[in-house]
CSV table of C-alpha atoms and ligand atoms in Angstrom, one decimal:
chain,number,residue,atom,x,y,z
A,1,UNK,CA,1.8,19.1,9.9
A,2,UNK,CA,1.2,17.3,13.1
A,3,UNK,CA,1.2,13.3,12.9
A,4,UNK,CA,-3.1,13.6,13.6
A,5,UNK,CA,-3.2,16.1,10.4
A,6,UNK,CA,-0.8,14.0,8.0
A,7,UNK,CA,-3.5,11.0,8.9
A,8,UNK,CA,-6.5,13.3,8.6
A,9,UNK,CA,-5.5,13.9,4.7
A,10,UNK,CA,-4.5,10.5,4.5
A,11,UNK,CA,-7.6,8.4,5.4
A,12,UNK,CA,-10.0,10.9,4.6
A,13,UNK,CA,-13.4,9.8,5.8
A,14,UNK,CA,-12.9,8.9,9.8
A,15,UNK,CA,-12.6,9.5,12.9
A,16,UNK,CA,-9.2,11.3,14.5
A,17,UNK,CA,-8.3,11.6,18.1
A,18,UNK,CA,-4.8,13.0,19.4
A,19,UNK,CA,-3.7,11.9,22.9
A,20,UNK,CA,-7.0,9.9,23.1
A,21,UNK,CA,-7.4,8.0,26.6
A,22,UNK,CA,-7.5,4.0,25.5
A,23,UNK,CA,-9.7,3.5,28.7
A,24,UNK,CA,-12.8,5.0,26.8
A,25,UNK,CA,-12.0,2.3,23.9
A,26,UNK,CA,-11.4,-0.5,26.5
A,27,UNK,CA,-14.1,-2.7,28.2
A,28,UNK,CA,-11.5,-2.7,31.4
A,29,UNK,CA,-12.1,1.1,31.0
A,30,UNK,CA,-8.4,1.1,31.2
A,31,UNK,CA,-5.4,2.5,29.7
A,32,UNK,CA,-3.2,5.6,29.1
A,33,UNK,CA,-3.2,7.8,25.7
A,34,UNK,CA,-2.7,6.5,22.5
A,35,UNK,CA,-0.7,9.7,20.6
A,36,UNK,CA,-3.7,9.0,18.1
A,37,UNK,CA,-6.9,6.9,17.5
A,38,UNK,CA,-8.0,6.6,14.1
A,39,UNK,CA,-11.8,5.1,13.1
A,40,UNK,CA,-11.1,5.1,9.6
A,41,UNK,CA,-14.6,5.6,7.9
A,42,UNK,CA,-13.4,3.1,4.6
A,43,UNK,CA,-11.4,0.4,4.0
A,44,UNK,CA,-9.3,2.2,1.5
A,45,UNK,CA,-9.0,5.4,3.8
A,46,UNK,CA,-7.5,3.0,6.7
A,47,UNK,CA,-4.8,1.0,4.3
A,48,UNK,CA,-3.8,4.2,3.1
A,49,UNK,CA,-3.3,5.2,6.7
A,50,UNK,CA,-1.6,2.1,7.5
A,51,UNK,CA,0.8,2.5,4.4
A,52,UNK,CA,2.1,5.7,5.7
A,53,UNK,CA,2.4,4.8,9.0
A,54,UNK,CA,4.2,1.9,7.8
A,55,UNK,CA,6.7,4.2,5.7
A,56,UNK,CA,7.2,6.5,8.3
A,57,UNK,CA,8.2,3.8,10.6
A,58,UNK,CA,5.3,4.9,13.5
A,59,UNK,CA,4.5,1.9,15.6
A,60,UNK,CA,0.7,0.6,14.6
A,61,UNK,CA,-1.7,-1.6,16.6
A,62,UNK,CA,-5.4,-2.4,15.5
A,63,UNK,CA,-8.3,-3.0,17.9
A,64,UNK,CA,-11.7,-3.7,17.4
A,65,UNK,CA,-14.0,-3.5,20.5
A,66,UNK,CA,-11.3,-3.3,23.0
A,67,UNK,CA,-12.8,-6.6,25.0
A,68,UNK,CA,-10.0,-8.5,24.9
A,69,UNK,CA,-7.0,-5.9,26.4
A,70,UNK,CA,-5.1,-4.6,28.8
A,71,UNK,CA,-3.7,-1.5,27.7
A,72,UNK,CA,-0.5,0.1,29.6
A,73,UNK,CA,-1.2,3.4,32.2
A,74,UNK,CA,2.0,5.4,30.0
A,75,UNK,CA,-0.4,4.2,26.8
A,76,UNK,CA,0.8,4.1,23.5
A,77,UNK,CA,3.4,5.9,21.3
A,78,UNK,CA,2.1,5.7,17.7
A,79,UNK,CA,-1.3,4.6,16.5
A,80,UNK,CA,-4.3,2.9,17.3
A,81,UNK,CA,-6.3,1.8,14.4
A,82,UNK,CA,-9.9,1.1,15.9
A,83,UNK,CA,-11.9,-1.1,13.3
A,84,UNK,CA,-15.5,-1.1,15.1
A,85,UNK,CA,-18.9,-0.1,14.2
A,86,UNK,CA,-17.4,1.9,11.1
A,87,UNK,CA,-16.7,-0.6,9.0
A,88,UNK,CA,-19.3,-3.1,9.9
A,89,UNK,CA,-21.2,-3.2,6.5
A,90,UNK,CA,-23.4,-6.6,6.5
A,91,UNK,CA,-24.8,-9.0,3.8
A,92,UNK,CA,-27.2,-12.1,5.2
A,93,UNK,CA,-27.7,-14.0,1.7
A,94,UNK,CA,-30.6,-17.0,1.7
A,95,UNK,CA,-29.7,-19.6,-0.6
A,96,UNK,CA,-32.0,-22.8,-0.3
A,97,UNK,CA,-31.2,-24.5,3.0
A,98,UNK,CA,-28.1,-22.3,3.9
A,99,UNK,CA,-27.6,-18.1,4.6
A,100,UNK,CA,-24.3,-17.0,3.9
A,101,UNK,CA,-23.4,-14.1,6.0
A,102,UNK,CA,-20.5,-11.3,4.7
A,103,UNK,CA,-19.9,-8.9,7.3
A,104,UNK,CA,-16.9,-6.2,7.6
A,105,UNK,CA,-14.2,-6.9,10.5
A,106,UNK,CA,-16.3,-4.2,12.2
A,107,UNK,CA,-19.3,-5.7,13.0
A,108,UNK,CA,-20.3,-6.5,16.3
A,109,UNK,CA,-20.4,-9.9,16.9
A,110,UNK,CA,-23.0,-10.6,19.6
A,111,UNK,CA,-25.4,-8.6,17.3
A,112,UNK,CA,-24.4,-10.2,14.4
A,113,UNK,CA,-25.0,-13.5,16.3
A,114,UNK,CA,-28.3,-12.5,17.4
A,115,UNK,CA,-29.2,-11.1,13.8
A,116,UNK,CA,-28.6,-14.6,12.2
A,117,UNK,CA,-29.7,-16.7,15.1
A,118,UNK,CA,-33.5,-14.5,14.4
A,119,UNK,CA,-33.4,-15.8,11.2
A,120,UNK,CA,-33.7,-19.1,12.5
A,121,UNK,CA,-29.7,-20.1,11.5
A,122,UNK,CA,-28.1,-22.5,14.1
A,123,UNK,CA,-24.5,-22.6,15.0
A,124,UNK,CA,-23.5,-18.8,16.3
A,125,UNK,CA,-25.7,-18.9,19.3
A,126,UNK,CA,-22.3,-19.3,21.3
A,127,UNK,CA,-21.3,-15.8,20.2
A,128,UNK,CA,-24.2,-14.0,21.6
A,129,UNK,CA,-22.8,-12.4,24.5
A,130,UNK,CA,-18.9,-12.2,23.4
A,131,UNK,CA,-18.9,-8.1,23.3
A,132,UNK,CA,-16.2,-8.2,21.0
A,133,UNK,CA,-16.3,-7.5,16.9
A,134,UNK,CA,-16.0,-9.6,14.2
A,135,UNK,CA,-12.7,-9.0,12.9
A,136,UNK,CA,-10.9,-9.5,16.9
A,137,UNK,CA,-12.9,-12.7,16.9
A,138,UNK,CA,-11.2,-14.2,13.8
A,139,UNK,CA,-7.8,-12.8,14.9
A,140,UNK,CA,-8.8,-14.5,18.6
A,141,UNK,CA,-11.0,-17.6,17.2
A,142,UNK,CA,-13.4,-16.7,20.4
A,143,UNK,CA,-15.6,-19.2,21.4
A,144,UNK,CA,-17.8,-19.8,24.0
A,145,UNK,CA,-20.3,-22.8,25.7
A,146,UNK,CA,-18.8,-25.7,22.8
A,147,UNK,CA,-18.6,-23.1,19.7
A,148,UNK,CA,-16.0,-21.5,18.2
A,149,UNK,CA,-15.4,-19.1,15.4
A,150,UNK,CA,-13.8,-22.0,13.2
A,151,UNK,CA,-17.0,-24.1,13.3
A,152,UNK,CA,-18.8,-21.3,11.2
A,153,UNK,CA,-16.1,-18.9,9.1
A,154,UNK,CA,-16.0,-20.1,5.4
A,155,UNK,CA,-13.2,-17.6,4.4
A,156,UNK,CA,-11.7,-14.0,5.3
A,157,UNK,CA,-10.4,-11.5,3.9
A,158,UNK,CA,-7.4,-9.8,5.6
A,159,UNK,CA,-5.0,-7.2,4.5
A,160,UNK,CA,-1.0,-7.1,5.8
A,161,UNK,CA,1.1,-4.0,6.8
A,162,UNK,CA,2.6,-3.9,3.1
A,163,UNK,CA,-1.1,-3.0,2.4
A,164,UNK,CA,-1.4,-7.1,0.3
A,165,UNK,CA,-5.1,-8.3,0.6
A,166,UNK,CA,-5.0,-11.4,0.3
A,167,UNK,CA,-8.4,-14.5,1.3
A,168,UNK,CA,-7.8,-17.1,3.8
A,169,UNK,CA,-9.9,-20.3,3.4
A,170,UNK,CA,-10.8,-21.7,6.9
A,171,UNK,CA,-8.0,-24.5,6.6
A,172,UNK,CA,-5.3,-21.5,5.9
A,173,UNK,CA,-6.8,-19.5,8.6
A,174,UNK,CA,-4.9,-21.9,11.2
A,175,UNK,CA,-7.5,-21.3,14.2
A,176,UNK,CA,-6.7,-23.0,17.2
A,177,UNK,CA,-7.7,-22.3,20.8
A,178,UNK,CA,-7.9,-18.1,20.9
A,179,UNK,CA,-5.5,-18.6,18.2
A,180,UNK,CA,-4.9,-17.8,14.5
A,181,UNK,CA,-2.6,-17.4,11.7
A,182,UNK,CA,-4.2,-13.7,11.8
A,183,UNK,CA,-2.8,-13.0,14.8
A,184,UNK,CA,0.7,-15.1,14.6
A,185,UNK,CA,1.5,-13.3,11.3
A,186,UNK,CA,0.0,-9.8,11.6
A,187,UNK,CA,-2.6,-9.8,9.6
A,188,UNK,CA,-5.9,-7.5,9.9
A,189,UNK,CA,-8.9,-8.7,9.5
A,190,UNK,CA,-10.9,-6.7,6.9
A,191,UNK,CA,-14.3,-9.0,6.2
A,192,UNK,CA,-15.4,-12.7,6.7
A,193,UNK,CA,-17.5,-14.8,4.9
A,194,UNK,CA,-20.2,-17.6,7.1
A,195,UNK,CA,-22.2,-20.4,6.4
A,196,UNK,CA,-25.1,-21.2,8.6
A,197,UNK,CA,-27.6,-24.0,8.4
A,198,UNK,CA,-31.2,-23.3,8.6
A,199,UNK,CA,-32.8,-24.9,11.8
A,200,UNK,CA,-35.8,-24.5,14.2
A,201,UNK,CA,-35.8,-20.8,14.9
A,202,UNK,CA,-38.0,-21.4,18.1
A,203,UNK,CA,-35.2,-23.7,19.8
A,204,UNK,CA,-32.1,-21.9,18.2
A,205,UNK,CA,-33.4,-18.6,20.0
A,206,UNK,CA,-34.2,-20.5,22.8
A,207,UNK,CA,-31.1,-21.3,23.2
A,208,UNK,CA,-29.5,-17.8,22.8
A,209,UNK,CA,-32.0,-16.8,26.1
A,210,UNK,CA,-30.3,-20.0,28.0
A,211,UNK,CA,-26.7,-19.0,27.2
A,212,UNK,CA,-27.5,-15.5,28.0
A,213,UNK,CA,-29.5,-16.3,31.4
A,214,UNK,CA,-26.3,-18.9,32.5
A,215,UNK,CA,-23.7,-15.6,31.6
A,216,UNK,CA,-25.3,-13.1,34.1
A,217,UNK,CA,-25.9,-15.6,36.4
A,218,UNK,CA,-22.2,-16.7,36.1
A,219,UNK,CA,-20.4,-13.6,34.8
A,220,UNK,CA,-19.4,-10.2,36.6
A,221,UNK,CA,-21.5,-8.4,33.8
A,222,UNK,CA,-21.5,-5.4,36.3
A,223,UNK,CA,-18.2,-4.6,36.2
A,224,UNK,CA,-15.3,-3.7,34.0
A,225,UNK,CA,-13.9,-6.5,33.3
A,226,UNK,CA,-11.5,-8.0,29.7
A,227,UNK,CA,-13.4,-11.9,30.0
A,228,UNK,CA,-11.8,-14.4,30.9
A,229,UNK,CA,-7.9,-12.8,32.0
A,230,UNK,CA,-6.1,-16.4,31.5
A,231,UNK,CA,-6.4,-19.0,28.9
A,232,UNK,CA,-8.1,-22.6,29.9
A,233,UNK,CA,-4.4,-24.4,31.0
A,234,UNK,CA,-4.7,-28.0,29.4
A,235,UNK,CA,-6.8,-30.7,31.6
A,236,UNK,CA,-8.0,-27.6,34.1
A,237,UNK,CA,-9.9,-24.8,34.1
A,238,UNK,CA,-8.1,-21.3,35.0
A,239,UNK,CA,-11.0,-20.4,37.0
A,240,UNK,CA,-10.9,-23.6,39.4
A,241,UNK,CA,-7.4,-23.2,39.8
A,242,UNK,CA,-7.6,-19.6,40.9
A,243,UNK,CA,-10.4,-20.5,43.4
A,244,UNK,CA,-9.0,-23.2,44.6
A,245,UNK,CA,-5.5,-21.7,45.2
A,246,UNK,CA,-7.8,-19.8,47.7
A,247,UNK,CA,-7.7,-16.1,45.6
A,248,UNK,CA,-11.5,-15.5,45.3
A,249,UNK,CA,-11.5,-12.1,45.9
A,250,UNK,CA,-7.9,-11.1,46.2
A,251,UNK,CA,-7.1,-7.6,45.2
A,252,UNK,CA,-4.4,-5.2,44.0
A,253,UNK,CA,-5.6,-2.2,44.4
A,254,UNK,CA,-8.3,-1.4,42.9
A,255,UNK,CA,-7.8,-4.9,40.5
A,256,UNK,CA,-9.8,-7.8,42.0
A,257,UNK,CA,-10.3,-11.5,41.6
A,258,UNK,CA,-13.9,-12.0,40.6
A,259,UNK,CA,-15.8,-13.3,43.7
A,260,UNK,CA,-18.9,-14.5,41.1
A,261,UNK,CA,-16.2,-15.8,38.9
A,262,UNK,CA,-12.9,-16.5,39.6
A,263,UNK,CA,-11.4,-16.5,36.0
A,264,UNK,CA,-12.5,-13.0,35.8
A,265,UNK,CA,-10.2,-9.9,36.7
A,266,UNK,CA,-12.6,-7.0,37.4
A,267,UNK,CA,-11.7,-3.4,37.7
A,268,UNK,CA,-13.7,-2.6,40.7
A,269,UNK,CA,-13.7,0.7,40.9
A,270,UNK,CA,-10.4,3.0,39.5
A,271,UNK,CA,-7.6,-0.2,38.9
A,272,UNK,CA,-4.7,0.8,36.6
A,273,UNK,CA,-3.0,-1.3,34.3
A,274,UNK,CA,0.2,-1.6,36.6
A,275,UNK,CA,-2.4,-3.2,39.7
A,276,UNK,CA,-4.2,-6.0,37.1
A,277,UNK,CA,-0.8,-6.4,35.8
A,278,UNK,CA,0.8,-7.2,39.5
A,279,UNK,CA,-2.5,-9.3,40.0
A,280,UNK,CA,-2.2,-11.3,37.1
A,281,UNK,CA,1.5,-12.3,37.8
A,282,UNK,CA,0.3,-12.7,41.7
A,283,UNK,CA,-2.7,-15.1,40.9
A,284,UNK,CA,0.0,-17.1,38.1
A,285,UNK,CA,2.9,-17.0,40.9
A,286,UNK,CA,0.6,-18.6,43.5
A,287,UNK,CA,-1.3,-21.0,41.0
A,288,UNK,CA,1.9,-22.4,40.1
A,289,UNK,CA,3.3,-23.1,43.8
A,290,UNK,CA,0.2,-24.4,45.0
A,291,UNK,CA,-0.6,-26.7,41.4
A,292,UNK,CA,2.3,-26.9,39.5
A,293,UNK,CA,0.4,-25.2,36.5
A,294,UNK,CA,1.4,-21.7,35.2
A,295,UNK,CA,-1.2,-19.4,33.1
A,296,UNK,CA,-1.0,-17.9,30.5
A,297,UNK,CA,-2.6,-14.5,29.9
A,298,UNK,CA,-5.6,-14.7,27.5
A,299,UNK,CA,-5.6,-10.6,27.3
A,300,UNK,CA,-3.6,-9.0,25.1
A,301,UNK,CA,-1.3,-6.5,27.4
A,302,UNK,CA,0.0,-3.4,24.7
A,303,UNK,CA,1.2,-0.4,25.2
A,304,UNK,CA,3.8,1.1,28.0
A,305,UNK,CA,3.4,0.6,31.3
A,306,UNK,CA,4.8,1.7,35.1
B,1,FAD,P1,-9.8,-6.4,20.8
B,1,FAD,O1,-9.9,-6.6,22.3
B,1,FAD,O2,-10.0,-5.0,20.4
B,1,FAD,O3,-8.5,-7.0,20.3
B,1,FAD,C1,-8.1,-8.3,20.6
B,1,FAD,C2,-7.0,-8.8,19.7
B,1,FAD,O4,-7.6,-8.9,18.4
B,1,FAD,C3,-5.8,-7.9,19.6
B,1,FAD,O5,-4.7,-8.6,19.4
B,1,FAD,C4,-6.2,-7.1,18.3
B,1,FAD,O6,-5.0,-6.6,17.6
B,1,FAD,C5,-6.8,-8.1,17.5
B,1,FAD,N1,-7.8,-7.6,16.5
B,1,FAD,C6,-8.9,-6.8,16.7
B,1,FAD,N2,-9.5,-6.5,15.6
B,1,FAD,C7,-8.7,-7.1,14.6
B,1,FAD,C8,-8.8,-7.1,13.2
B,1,FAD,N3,-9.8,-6.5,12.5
B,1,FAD,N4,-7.9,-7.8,12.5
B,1,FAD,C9,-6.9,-8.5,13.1
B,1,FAD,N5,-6.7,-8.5,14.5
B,1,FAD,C10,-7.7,-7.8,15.2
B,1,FAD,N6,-13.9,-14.2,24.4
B,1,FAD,C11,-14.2,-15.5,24.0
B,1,FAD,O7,-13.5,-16.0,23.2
B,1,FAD,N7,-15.3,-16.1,24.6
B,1,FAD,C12,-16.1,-15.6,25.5
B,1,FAD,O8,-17.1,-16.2,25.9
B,1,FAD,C13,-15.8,-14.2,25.9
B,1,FAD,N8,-16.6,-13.6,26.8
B,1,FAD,C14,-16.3,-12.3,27.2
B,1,FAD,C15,-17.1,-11.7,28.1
B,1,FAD,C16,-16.8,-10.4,28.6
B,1,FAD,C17,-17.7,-9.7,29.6
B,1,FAD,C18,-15.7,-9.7,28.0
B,1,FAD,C19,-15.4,-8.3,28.4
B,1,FAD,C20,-14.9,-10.3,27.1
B,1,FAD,C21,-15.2,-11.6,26.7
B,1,FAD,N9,-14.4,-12.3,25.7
B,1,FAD,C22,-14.7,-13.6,25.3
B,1,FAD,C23,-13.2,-11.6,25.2
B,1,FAD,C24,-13.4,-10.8,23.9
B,1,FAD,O9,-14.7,-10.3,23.8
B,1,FAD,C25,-13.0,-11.6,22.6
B,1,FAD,O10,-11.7,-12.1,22.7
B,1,FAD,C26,-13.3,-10.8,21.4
B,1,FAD,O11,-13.2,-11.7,20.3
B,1,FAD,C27,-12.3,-9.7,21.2
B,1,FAD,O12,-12.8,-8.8,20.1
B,1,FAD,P2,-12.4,-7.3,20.1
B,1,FAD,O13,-13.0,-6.7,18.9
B,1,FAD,O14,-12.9,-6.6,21.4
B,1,FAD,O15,-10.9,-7.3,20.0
């Protein structure tokens, strides 16, 4: 039986694509094959799946949404376990003055955010237009405009490669900036539990409309892009540095300096991997000479490239 097969029979309920481009599951729209995708349809279907691909020694990596990486143009030998909209089952729980939210790692996070914020919660507006899911932004702790995913998890519940589920309280989560025990020890996100305060719901959506009007006017929406490439250096902004090292606009290939903002790497038209990769270490290179400051990627780069 072929390695797509074995899985098939494994998991069960899901999703299984062999020699899947990872530019179709990448907001870049970027990346080589995978040898397989998996969207396991259950939680039980996918730790089986990750049990045998942990006893047959096959190289694993999860994603969610894909809004966070930079995937190699060779791709990736082994599998991609792609925890999206399939396991994105969703509890909003009223309880006096507070709504507890329970949502799978699936869940998309700017709907999520919107969801709650309708309901007149306040505290996940920041996570409105962060096109990622729930589960990458525990693993990332993504945060946005003075919120962050630590100010509103309560616990989560995460399962290891041995297939051990085990719950994190927000102290043993470890989140720090784009951060997290998660990520630092492997773990996969499988649900998370959130407490929300109840508020004005006029001025909490309010505010959603204002954080989404500053993003397009701030943000290449209108392109492929992975957010912000590099993470905020301490006492600068990446951004500031890049424009001011005078790379507004520089290009490699078809990889390109944001001209609306310069933290951004877009893809403006048919970039590889290999030309944001050269860019990235370009932009660091000449931010370093000019400011003594190096920076560090904030997207995850996986897979096998040129
Ligand atoms: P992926 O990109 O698929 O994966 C990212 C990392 O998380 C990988 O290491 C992956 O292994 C891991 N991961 C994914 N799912 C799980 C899981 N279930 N369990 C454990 N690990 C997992 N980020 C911000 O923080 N703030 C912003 O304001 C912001 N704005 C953005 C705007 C745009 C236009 C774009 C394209 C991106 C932006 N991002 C921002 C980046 C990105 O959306 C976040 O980092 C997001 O949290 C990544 O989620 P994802 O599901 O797409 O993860």
């Amino acid at each position: 039986m072929t390695l797509a097969e074995n899985l098939s029979e494994i998991i069960g309920e899901g999703q299984i694509l062999e020699n899947e481009p990872m530019k179709n599951h990448t907001t870049f729209r970027i990346g080589g094959p995978a040898d397989v995708l998996v969207c396991p349809e259950t939680e039980d279907g996918f730790i089986r799946g990750l049990g045998w691909c942990r006893r047959q020694k096959i190289p694993v990596y999860i994603i969610g949404n894909g809004s966070n990486l930079l995937v190699g143009d060779k791709g990736f030998r082994g599998v991609v376990f792609k925890i999206c909209r399939n396991l994105d089952k969703t509890d909003i729980i009223e309880e006096d003055s507070v709504v507890r939210v329970h949502a799978g790692a699936g869940a998309m996070l700017a709907k999520l955010a919107k969801d709650v914020s309708a309901e007149g919660c306040g505290g996940f507006e920041f996570a409105t237009g962060i096109p990622g899911t729930l589960g990458g932004a525990v693993a990332m702790n993504a945060g946005a405009y003075g919120g962050e995913m630590k100010d509103i998890l309560k616990s989560v519940r995460a399962v290891d490669m041995e297939g051990n589920i085990r719950e994190f309280s927000l102290e043993e989560l470890k989140l720090g900036y784009r951060t997290s025990r998660i990520q630092k020890e492997d773990w996969i996100v499988l649900s998370a539990e959130m407490v929300f305060e109840k508020g004005d719901a006029g001025a909490i959506m309010a505010r959603v409309d204002e954080l989404s009007r500053q993003r397009r006017e701030k943000q290449p929406l209108e392109y492929p892009s992975a957010g912000s490439t590099f993470k905020r250096p301490e006492g600068y902004f990446a951004g500031k540095l890049i424009q001011d090292a005078g790379l507004k606009g520089y290009r490699v290939g078809d990889a390109m300096v944001s001209e609306k903002h310069s933290g951004f790497v877009i893809n403006a038209g048919a970039a590889t991997a290999d030309d944001v990769r050269r860019l990235m270490a370009d932009v660091d290179g000449r931010v370093y000479e000019k400011f003594g400051v190096h920076l560090e990627p904030e997207v995850r780069l996986i897979g096998e490239f040129e």
